[in-house]
Amino acid sequence: MIEILQWTTLIASGAAALSRIPNLVRRKNRSIFYALALLTLAILLSIRGPYLAIDTLLGGTNVANLLLRFIIFGAIFFLALRIAAGFGDSRGVQLIRGRAGMLALGLISAVLVVCFVLMDTSGSSAGLVDVAAKSQQNALLVEYYGAAGRAYPAYVCLAILPGMLRAVRSPLPAMLRMSAALLAVGSIAIPLSLLFPLVPPGLGFLRFVVNYTAILCFVAGLALIWVASGRAGRKHGRVSAQRR
Amino acid sequence: MPLPAKAFQRWLSGVAPDTSTADICRVSGVKRTTLAQQMVRGKVAETTVVSISRAYNINPVAALATFDTYSGLASSSLPPTEKELVSQIATVDLLRAVIVRTAPEGSTGPGQPGLSPTPHATSVKNWVDAIDDGELRHRVSAATGVAPQNYSAQLTANRLAPELAVATSRAAGVGLASGLVATGLVTETEAGWPPGARQAALDRLSDGDLTALAGERLQAMGRTLRRQEQDQEQTERIWENLV
């Protein structure tokens, strides 16, 4: 079940990235392609099989996990910035790109790296499960490391959430409001991941459901915008042709 | 609420006895599928009755009056008020009148066109504003149970359900068919407005009143246009950044 969700998300995200290639060639909003490509890579790395294969290639010290965290940071940064700019949420843009956003990114990255270095990370293990099992100290460090990894995406999502909620209630076309609603659901789900340590072990599958649903919501929300733009068709094509 | 299908059928058998549904639809221009669907749901739209009565040369207002919901229409014979008449003149026609009145003699050319037929782009809102004493919306809301914000939303969209239009007329104490003219369900002639009544009301407006009214309409129009432009800009920004 979780496998299906993971691979579905991977395929959806990969397809979305591929669909951006024509615009990449045309140099139009290229950061969306990069964000989706990073996201696809991140999903790939979060699946057990590919993770073990790649990490083994990188020396088997779980560097792939650290890489995964930074890939997620990059993807969410570019994507959220575009979304906030698109929906005219200047405060959201400011919170992500401004001093507060950079401070959050720097601080969280530092915590992430420090935790990683202090851990005994030898032996590839998806989700660092085996690493945590090695010692009491490792277990604690993995906990902090995980929290730091979830903190930055949560910060960014909270930054764009008010803008999305405003867009849902705005007089925008129905499809765009639906898209904003999907993006809002994603932006709510990701901060919820901060509560993962409180989830009882029996309900561990909830972590996966929340994570991948959030990503699916983001990708679907973006795809809906592209559909809406296709529907709006000629008129908007003419305008953007003028601007180019 | 639309009309009950049973009552509609009774009415139809009186209007066009021994006529097949297919024939009725062909003559009246009502789509067969539409009518069939309305019959299945048990609710027939007022527009259907209006179209069919026109096809059979029956006054649509009189036809509606045969249904319980609209029985009041029969007994109401109040003529439209001056304000109502003026509210049903399109903004462009008002502006044209301003120009004609202020232009120097002979410069506007001969043969000025008559007023465009009802309804115009903001006819519903203008009509309600014309008969509103400040409490009208509350009274309509209390009488019909429709929430004020839903009522306002309909006005903004220049729509008003026929039953609400009649309820609004009743609450304002004006002719009951006026609202049906403003919403475009029936024409002014069908509602029994005297021919040329709107033009006459326009001619009776003083220059000052006319100019002030045209100014109000222009301002409202400007606000609407600006809002539309802002919405459009917002959409464009999404295309720019996310497509």
mmCIF file of N, CA and C in Angstrom, chain B residues 102-196:
data_model
loop_
_atom_site.group_PDB
_atom_site.id
_atom_site.type_symbol
_atom_site.label_atom_id
_atom_site.label_comp_id
_atom_site.label_asym_id
_atom_site.label_seq_id
_atom_site.Cartn_x
_atom_site.Cartn_y
_atom_site.Cartn_z
ATOM 1 N N THR B 102 -26.470 68.481 -23.676
ATOM 2 C CA THR B 102 -25.455 69.519 -23.452
ATOM 3 C C THR B 102 -24.795 69.979 -24.739
ATOM 4 N N ALA B 103 -24.927 69.177 -25.810
ATOM 5 C CA ALA B 103 -24.268 69.573 -27.064
ATOM 6 C C ALA B 103 -24.950 70.803 -27.649
ATOM 7 N N PRO B 104 -24.184 71.642 -28.328
ATOM 8 C CA PRO B 104 -24.791 72.812 -28.959
ATOM 9 C C PRO B 104 -25.816 72.390 -30.015
ATOM 10 N N GLU B 105 -26.796 73.242 -30.192
ATOM 11 C CA GLU B 105 -27.905 72.953 -31.109
ATOM 12 C C GLU B 105 -27.384 72.466 -32.464
ATOM 13 N N GLY B 106 -27.943 71.369 -32.947
ATOM 14 C CA GLY B 106 -27.663 70.935 -34.319
ATOM 15 C C GLY B 106 -26.397 70.120 -34.500
ATOM 16 N N SER B 107 -25.574 69.998 -33.439
ATOM 17 C CA SER B 107 -24.306 69.308 -33.642
ATOM 18 C C SER B 107 -24.419 67.795 -33.459
ATOM 19 N N THR B 108 -25.517 67.311 -32.883
ATOM 20 C CA THR B 108 -25.615 65.877 -32.615
ATOM 21 C C THR B 108 -26.210 65.114 -33.780
ATOM 22 N N GLY B 109 -26.656 65.800 -34.783
ATOM 23 C CA GLY B 109 -27.204 65.106 -35.951
ATOM 24 C C GLY B 109 -28.615 64.621 -35.691
ATOM 25 N N PRO B 110 -29.276 64.294 -36.740
ATOM 26 C CA PRO B 110 -30.672 63.894 -36.620
ATOM 27 C C PRO B 110 -30.805 62.413 -36.254
ATOM 28 N N GLY B 111 -32.019 62.012 -35.980
ATOM 29 C CA GLY B 111 -32.356 60.591 -35.807
ATOM 30 C C GLY B 111 -31.620 59.917 -34.680
ATOM 31 N N GLN B 112 -31.750 60.434 -33.457
ATOM 32 C CA GLN B 112 -31.099 59.717 -32.355
ATOM 33 C C GLN B 112 -31.866 58.420 -32.079
ATOM 34 N N PRO B 113 -31.127 57.344 -31.850
ATOM 35 C CA PRO B 113 -31.770 56.042 -31.665
ATOM 36 C C PRO B 113 -32.560 56.006 -30.360
ATOM 37 N N GLY B 114 -33.569 55.157 -30.319
ATOM 38 C CA GLY B 114 -34.360 55.011 -29.102
ATOM 39 C C GLY B 114 -33.562 54.291 -28.028
ATOM 40 N N LEU B 115 -34.182 54.098 -26.857
ATOM 41 C CA LEU B 115 -33.512 53.387 -25.764
ATOM 42 C C LEU B 115 -33.357 51.919 -26.126
ATOM 43 N N SER B 116 -32.241 51.332 -25.687
ATOM 44 C CA SER B 116 -32.086 49.896 -25.925
ATOM 45 C C SER B 116 -33.074 49.150 -25.039
ATOM 46 N N PRO B 117 -33.536 47.980 -25.503
ATOM 47 C CA PRO B 117 -34.576 47.254 -24.762
ATOM 48 C C PRO B 117 -34.068 46.770 -23.394
ATOM 49 N N THR B 118 -35.000 46.564 -22.478
ATOM 50 C CA THR B 118 -34.648 46.015 -21.159
ATOM 51 C C THR B 118 -34.252 44.553 -21.338
ATOM 52 N N PRO B 119 -33.489 43.974 -20.484
ATOM 53 C CA PRO B 119 -32.774 44.568 -19.361
ATOM 54 C C PRO B 119 -31.382 45.032 -19.799
ATOM 55 N N HIS B 120 -30.727 45.862 -18.995
ATOM 56 C CA HIS B 120 -29.343 46.252 -19.299
ATOM 57 C C HIS B 120 -28.381 45.595 -18.313
ATOM 58 N N ALA B 121 -27.096 45.902 -18.466
ATOM 59 C CA ALA B 121 -26.053 45.125 -17.777
ATOM 60 C C ALA B 121 -26.130 45.185 -16.253
ATOM 61 N N THR B 122 -26.695 46.264 -15.697
ATOM 62 C CA THR B 122 -26.793 46.340 -14.232
ATOM 63 C C THR B 122 -28.240 46.598 -13.815
ATOM 64 N N SER B 123 -29.172 46.126 -14.643
ATOM 65 C CA SER B 123 -30.590 46.467 -14.438
ATOM 66 C C SER B 123 -31.133 45.989 -13.088
ATOM 67 N N VAL B 124 -30.697 44.807 -12.656
ATOM 68 C CA VAL B 124 -31.274 44.267 -11.422
ATOM 69 C C VAL B 124 -30.854 45.109 -10.223
ATOM 70 N N LYS B 125 -29.544 45.367 -10.146
ATOM 71 C CA LYS B 125 -29.045 46.135 -9.009
ATOM 72 C C LYS B 125 -29.626 47.551 -9.020
ATOM 73 N N ASN B 126 -29.662 48.169 -10.203
ATOM 74 C CA ASN B 126 -30.195 49.520 -10.310
ATOM 75 C C ASN B 126 -31.662 49.567 -9.910
ATOM 76 N N TRP B 127 -32.399 48.525 -10.287
ATOM 77 C CA TRP B 127 -33.815 48.485 -9.939
ATOM 78 C C TRP B 127 -34.004 48.404 -8.420
ATOM 79 N N VAL B 128 -33.253 47.489 -7.792
ATOM 80 C CA VAL B 128 -33.396 47.339 -6.343
ATOM 81 C C VAL B 128 -32.966 48.624 -5.637
ATOM 82 N N ASP B 129 -31.884 49.231 -6.120
ATOM 83 C CA ASP B 129 -31.458 50.500 -5.524
ATOM 84 C C ASP B 129 -32.540 51.570 -5.681
ATOM 85 N N ALA B 130 -33.253 51.528 -6.814
ATOM 86 C CA ALA B 130 -34.261 52.558 -7.091
ATOM 87 C C ALA B 130 -35.462 52.449 -6.151
ATOM 88 N N ILE B 131 -35.769 51.228 -5.704
ATOM 89 C CA ILE B 131 -36.957 51.066 -4.862
ATOM 90 C C ILE B 131 -36.588 50.834 -3.399
ATOM 91 N N ASP B 132 -35.307 50.839 -3.097
ATOM 92 C CA ASP B 132 -34.852 50.532 -1.736
ATOM 93 C C ASP B 132 -35.015 51.753 -0.833
ATOM 94 N N ASP B 133 -35.668 51.550 0.298
ATOM 95 C CA ASP B 133 -35.785 52.645 1.265
ATOM 96 C C ASP B 133 -34.761 52.479 2.383
ATOM 97 N N GLY B 134 -33.821 51.562 2.191
ATOM 98 C CA GLY B 134 -32.793 51.333 3.201
ATOM 99 C C GLY B 134 -33.012 50.057 4.003
ATOM 100 N N GLU B 135 -34.269 49.638 4.058
ATOM 101 C CA GLU B 135 -34.595 48.432 4.834
ATOM 102 C C GLU B 135 -35.082 47.301 3.941
ATOM 103 N N LEU B 136 -35.143 47.582 2.641
ATOM 104 C CA LEU B 136 -35.767 46.630 1.716
ATOM 105 C C LEU B 136 -35.131 45.244 1.784
ATOM 106 N N ARG B 137 -33.786 45.221 1.748
ATOM 107 C CA ARG B 137 -33.101 43.933 1.722
ATOM 108 C C ARG B 137 -33.450 43.091 2.950
ATOM 109 N N HIS B 138 -33.534 43.760 4.101
ATOM 110 C CA HIS B 138 -33.879 43.029 5.330
ATOM 111 C C HIS B 138 -35.285 42.461 5.238
ATOM 112 N N ARG B 139 -36.204 43.290 4.720
ATOM 113 C CA ARG B 139 -37.599 42.821 4.636
ATOM 114 C C ARG B 139 -37.710 41.630 3.690
ATOM 115 N N VAL B 140 -37.014 41.710 2.532
ATOM 116 C CA VAL B 140 -37.068 40.596 1.582
ATOM 117 C C VAL B 140 -36.487 39.352 2.230
ATOM 118 N N SER B 141 -35.364 39.541 2.903
ATOM 119 C CA SER B 141 -34.704 38.415 3.544
ATOM 120 C C SER B 141 -35.613 37.786 4.599
ATOM 121 N N ALA B 142 -36.298 38.638 5.365
ATOM 122 C CA ALA B 142 -37.187 38.113 6.401
ATOM 123 C C ALA B 142 -38.388 37.406 5.774
ATOM 124 N N ALA B 143 -38.885 37.952 4.654
ATOM 125 C CA ALA B 143 -40.089 37.384 4.043
ATOM 126 C C ALA B 143 -39.800 36.074 3.324
ATOM 127 N N THR B 144 -38.590 35.948 2.763
ATOM 128 C CA THR B 144 -38.315 34.770 1.934
ATOM 129 C C THR B 144 -37.383 33.780 2.592
ATOM 130 N N GLY B 145 -36.674 34.211 3.638
ATOM 131 C CA GLY B 145 -35.725 33.308 4.282
ATOM 132 C C GLY B 145 -34.409 33.195 3.521
ATOM 133 N N VAL B 146 -34.215 34.051 2.510
ATOM 134 C CA VAL B 146 -32.949 34.033 1.772
ATOM 135 C C VAL B 146 -31.943 34.912 2.520
ATOM 136 N N ALA B 147 -30.754 34.378 2.751
ATOM 137 C CA ALA B 147 -29.751 35.127 3.508
ATOM 138 C C ALA B 147 -29.363 36.399 2.752
ATOM 139 N N PRO B 148 -29.183 37.517 3.481
ATOM 140 C CA PRO B 148 -28.846 38.789 2.825
ATOM 141 C C PRO B 148 -27.639 38.686 1.903
ATOM 142 N N GLN B 149 -26.615 37.913 2.328
ATOM 143 C CA GLN B 149 -25.427 37.863 1.464
ATOM 144 C C GLN B 149 -25.709 37.127 0.152
ATOM 145 N N ASN B 150 -26.593 36.123 0.195
ATOM 146 C CA ASN B 150 -26.959 35.439 -1.050
ATOM 147 C C ASN B 150 -27.746 36.364 -1.965
ATOM 148 N N TYR B 151 -28.605 37.155 -1.341
ATOM 149 C CA TYR B 151 -29.399 38.117 -2.096
ATOM 150 C C TYR B 151 -28.477 39.130 -2.767
ATOM 151 N N SER B 152 -27.547 39.667 -1.997
ATOM 152 C CA SER B 152 -26.608 40.644 -2.548
ATOM 153 C C SER B 152 -25.768 40.038 -3.664
ATOM 154 N N ALA B 153 -25.370 38.770 -3.463
ATOM 155 C CA ALA B 153 -24.548 38.121 -4.486
ATOM 156 C C ALA B 153 -25.313 38.038 -5.798
ATOM 157 N N GLN B 154 -26.612 37.757 -5.714
ATOM 158 C CA GLN B 154 -27.416 37.692 -6.940
ATOM 159 C C GLN B 154 -27.473 39.060 -7.612
ATOM 160 N N LEU B 155 -27.655 40.107 -6.804
ATOM 161 C CA LEU B 155 -27.733 41.451 -7.379
ATOM 162 C C LEU B 155 -26.429 41.814 -8.077
ATOM 163 N N THR B 156 -25.311 41.495 -7.419
ATOM 164 C CA THR B 156 -24.016 41.817 -8.005
ATOM 165 C C THR B 156 -23.837 41.115 -9.347
ATOM 166 N N ALA B 157 -24.360 39.896 -9.436
ATOM 167 C CA ALA B 157 -24.235 39.148 -10.688
ATOM 168 C C ALA B 157 -25.326 39.541 -11.670
ATOM 169 N N ASN B 158 -26.108 40.568 -11.347
ATOM 170 C CA ASN B 158 -27.235 41.023 -12.148
ATOM 171 C C ASN B 158 -28.239 39.901 -12.408
ATOM 172 N N ARG B 159 -28.468 39.106 -11.373
ATOM 173 C CA ARG B 159 -29.462 38.038 -11.460
ATOM 174 C C ARG B 159 -30.396 38.181 -10.275
ATOM 175 N N LEU B 160 -31.593 37.633 -10.416
ATOM 176 C CA LEU B 160 -32.489 37.545 -9.281
ATOM 177 C C LEU B 160 -33.539 36.494 -9.639
ATOM 178 N N ALA B 161 -33.668 35.492 -8.796
ATOM 179 C CA ALA B 161 -34.664 34.455 -9.064
ATOM 180 C C ALA B 161 -36.034 35.120 -9.169
ATOM 181 N N PRO B 162 -36.884 34.678 -10.125
ATOM 182 C CA PRO B 162 -38.171 35.349 -10.345
ATOM 183 C C PRO B 162 -38.993 35.497 -9.064
ATOM 184 N N GLU B 163 -38.989 34.441 -8.262
ATOM 185 C CA GLU B 163 -39.786 34.516 -7.047
ATOM 186 C C GLU B 163 -39.257 35.604 -6.107
ATOM 187 N N LEU B 164 -37.930 35.723 -6.048
ATOM 188 C CA LEU B 164 -37.324 36.777 -5.220
ATOM 189 C C LEU B 164 -37.620 38.152 -5.800
ATOM 190 N N ALA B 165 -37.652 38.236 -7.127
ATOM 191 C CA ALA B 165 -37.945 39.521 -7.761
ATOM 192 C C ALA B 165 -39.339 39.983 -7.370
ATOM 193 N N VAL B 166 -40.289 39.050 -7.395
ATOM 194 C CA VAL B 166 -41.662 39.396 -7.020
ATOM 195 C C VAL B 166 -41.720 39.744 -5.527
ATOM 196 N N ALA B 167 -41.007 38.969 -4.723
ATOM 197 C CA ALA B 167 -40.995 39.243 -3.283
ATOM 198 C C ALA B 167 -40.403 40.626 -3.012
ATOM 199 N N THR B 168 -39.401 41.000 -3.799
ATOM 200 C CA THR B 168 -38.788 42.318 -3.636
ATOM 201 C C THR B 168 -39.790 43.415 -3.984
ATOM 202 N N SER B 169 -40.504 43.229 -5.101
ATOM 203 C CA SER B 169 -41.533 44.199 -5.479
ATOM 204 C C SER B 169 -42.550 44.350 -4.364
ATOM 205 N N ARG B 170 -42.977 43.208 -3.839
ATOM 206 C CA ARG B 170 -44.022 43.231 -2.804
ATOM 207 C C ARG B 170 -43.521 43.968 -1.569
ATOM 208 N N ALA B 171 -42.267 43.669 -1.179
ATOM 209 C CA ALA B 171 -41.708 44.298 0.020
ATOM 210 C C ALA B 171 -41.522 45.800 -0.171
ATOM 211 N N ALA B 172 -41.345 46.219 -1.440
ATOM 212 C CA ALA B 172 -41.142 47.646 -1.699
ATOM 213 C C ALA B 172 -42.448 48.353 -2.010
ATOM 214 N N GLY B 173 -43.526 47.580 -2.193
ATOM 215 C CA GLY B 173 -44.818 48.181 -2.490
ATOM 216 C C GLY B 173 -44.929 48.744 -3.888
ATOM 217 N N VAL B 174 -44.193 48.159 -4.840
ATOM 218 C CA VAL B 174 -44.315 48.609 -6.233
ATOM 219 C C VAL B 174 -45.000 47.515 -7.054
ATOM 220 N N GLY B 175 -45.241 47.800 -8.328
ATOM 221 C CA GLY B 175 -45.885 46.821 -9.196
ATOM 222 C C GLY B 175 -45.130 45.499 -9.180
ATOM 223 N N LEU B 176 -45.856 44.389 -9.056
ATOM 224 C CA LEU B 176 -45.188 43.104 -8.832
ATOM 225 C C LEU B 176 -44.390 42.619 -10.038
ATOM 226 N N ALA B 177 -44.771 43.069 -11.237
ATOM 227 C CA ALA B 177 -44.078 42.556 -12.424
ATOM 228 C C ALA B 177 -42.772 43.303 -12.710
ATOM 229 N N SER B 178 -42.552 44.431 -12.017
ATOM 230 C CA SER B 178 -41.360 45.247 -12.309
ATOM 231 C C SER B 178 -40.071 44.442 -12.207
ATOM 232 N N GLY B 179 -39.991 43.640 -11.153
ATOM 233 C CA GLY B 179 -38.779 42.858 -10.943
ATOM 234 C C GLY B 179 -38.540 41.883 -12.086
ATOM 235 N N LEU B 180 -39.627 41.387 -12.662
ATOM 236 C CA LEU B 180 -39.477 40.445 -13.771
ATOM 237 C C LEU B 180 -38.950 41.168 -15.010
ATOM 238 N N VAL B 181 -39.283 42.467 -15.130
ATOM 239 C CA VAL B 181 -38.721 43.262 -16.230
ATOM 240 C C VAL B 181 -37.227 43.470 -15.991
ATOM 241 N N ALA B 182 -36.898 43.839 -14.757
ATOM 242 C CA ALA B 182 -35.499 44.132 -14.437
ATOM 243 C C ALA B 182 -34.615 42.907 -14.642
ATOM 244 N N THR B 183 -35.148 41.714 -14.317
ATOM 245 C CA THR B 183 -34.338 40.506 -14.496
ATOM 246 C C THR B 183 -34.392 40.007 -15.933
ATOM 247 N N GLY B 184 -35.229 40.617 -16.761
ATOM 248 C CA GLY B 184 -35.266 40.242 -18.166
ATOM 249 C C GLY B 184 -36.152 39.047 -18.457
ATOM 250 N N LEU B 185 -36.911 38.597 -17.455
ATOM 251 C CA LEU B 185 -37.793 37.454 -17.701
ATOM 252 C C LEU B 185 -38.912 37.853 -18.663
ATOM 253 N N VAL B 186 -39.454 39.045 -18.472
ATOM 254 C CA VAL B 186 -40.493 39.533 -19.391
ATOM 255 C C VAL B 186 -40.088 40.924 -19.887
ATOM 256 N N THR B 187 -40.713 41.370 -20.972
ATOM 257 C CA THR B 187 -40.411 42.702 -21.494
ATOM 258 C C THR B 187 -41.274 43.731 -20.775
ATOM 259 N N GLU B 188 -40.945 45.007 -20.974
ATOM 260 C CA GLU B 188 -41.721 46.057 -20.308
ATOM 261 C C GLU B 188 -43.163 46.071 -20.832
ATOM 262 N N THR B 189 -43.331 45.795 -22.114
ATOM 263 C CA THR B 189 -44.679 45.758 -22.673
ATOM 264 C C THR B 189 -45.489 44.640 -22.026
ATOM 265 N N GLU B 190 -44.867 43.469 -21.899
ATOM 266 C CA GLU B 190 -45.564 42.326 -21.302
ATOM 267 C C GLU B 190 -45.966 42.622 -19.863
ATOM 268 N N ALA B 191 -45.159 43.430 -19.185
ATOM 269 C CA ALA B 191 -45.455 43.749 -17.793
ATOM 270 C C ALA B 191 -46.489 44.866 -17.694
ATOM 271 N N GLY B 192 -46.937 45.385 -18.830
ATOM 272 C CA GLY B 192 -47.971 46.408 -18.827
ATOM 273 C C GLY B 192 -47.461 47.813 -18.631
ATOM 274 N N TRP B 193 -46.151 48.018 -18.842
ATOM 275 C CA TRP B 193 -45.647 49.380 -18.768
ATOM 276 C C TRP B 193 -46.110 50.122 -20.025
ATOM 277 N N PRO B 194 -46.561 51.352 -19.865
ATOM 278 C CA PRO B 194 -47.038 52.087 -21.030
ATOM 279 C C PRO B 194 -45.921 52.250 -22.057
ATOM 280 N N PRO B 195 -46.246 52.228 -23.330
ATOM 281 C CA PRO B 195 -45.205 52.387 -24.353
ATOM 282 C C PRO B 195 -44.505 53.731 -24.205
ATOM 283 N N GLY B 196 -43.209 53.715 -24.355
ATOM 284 C CA GLY B 196 -42.442 54.950 -24.256
ATOM 285 C C GLY B 196 -42.309 55.491 -22.850
#
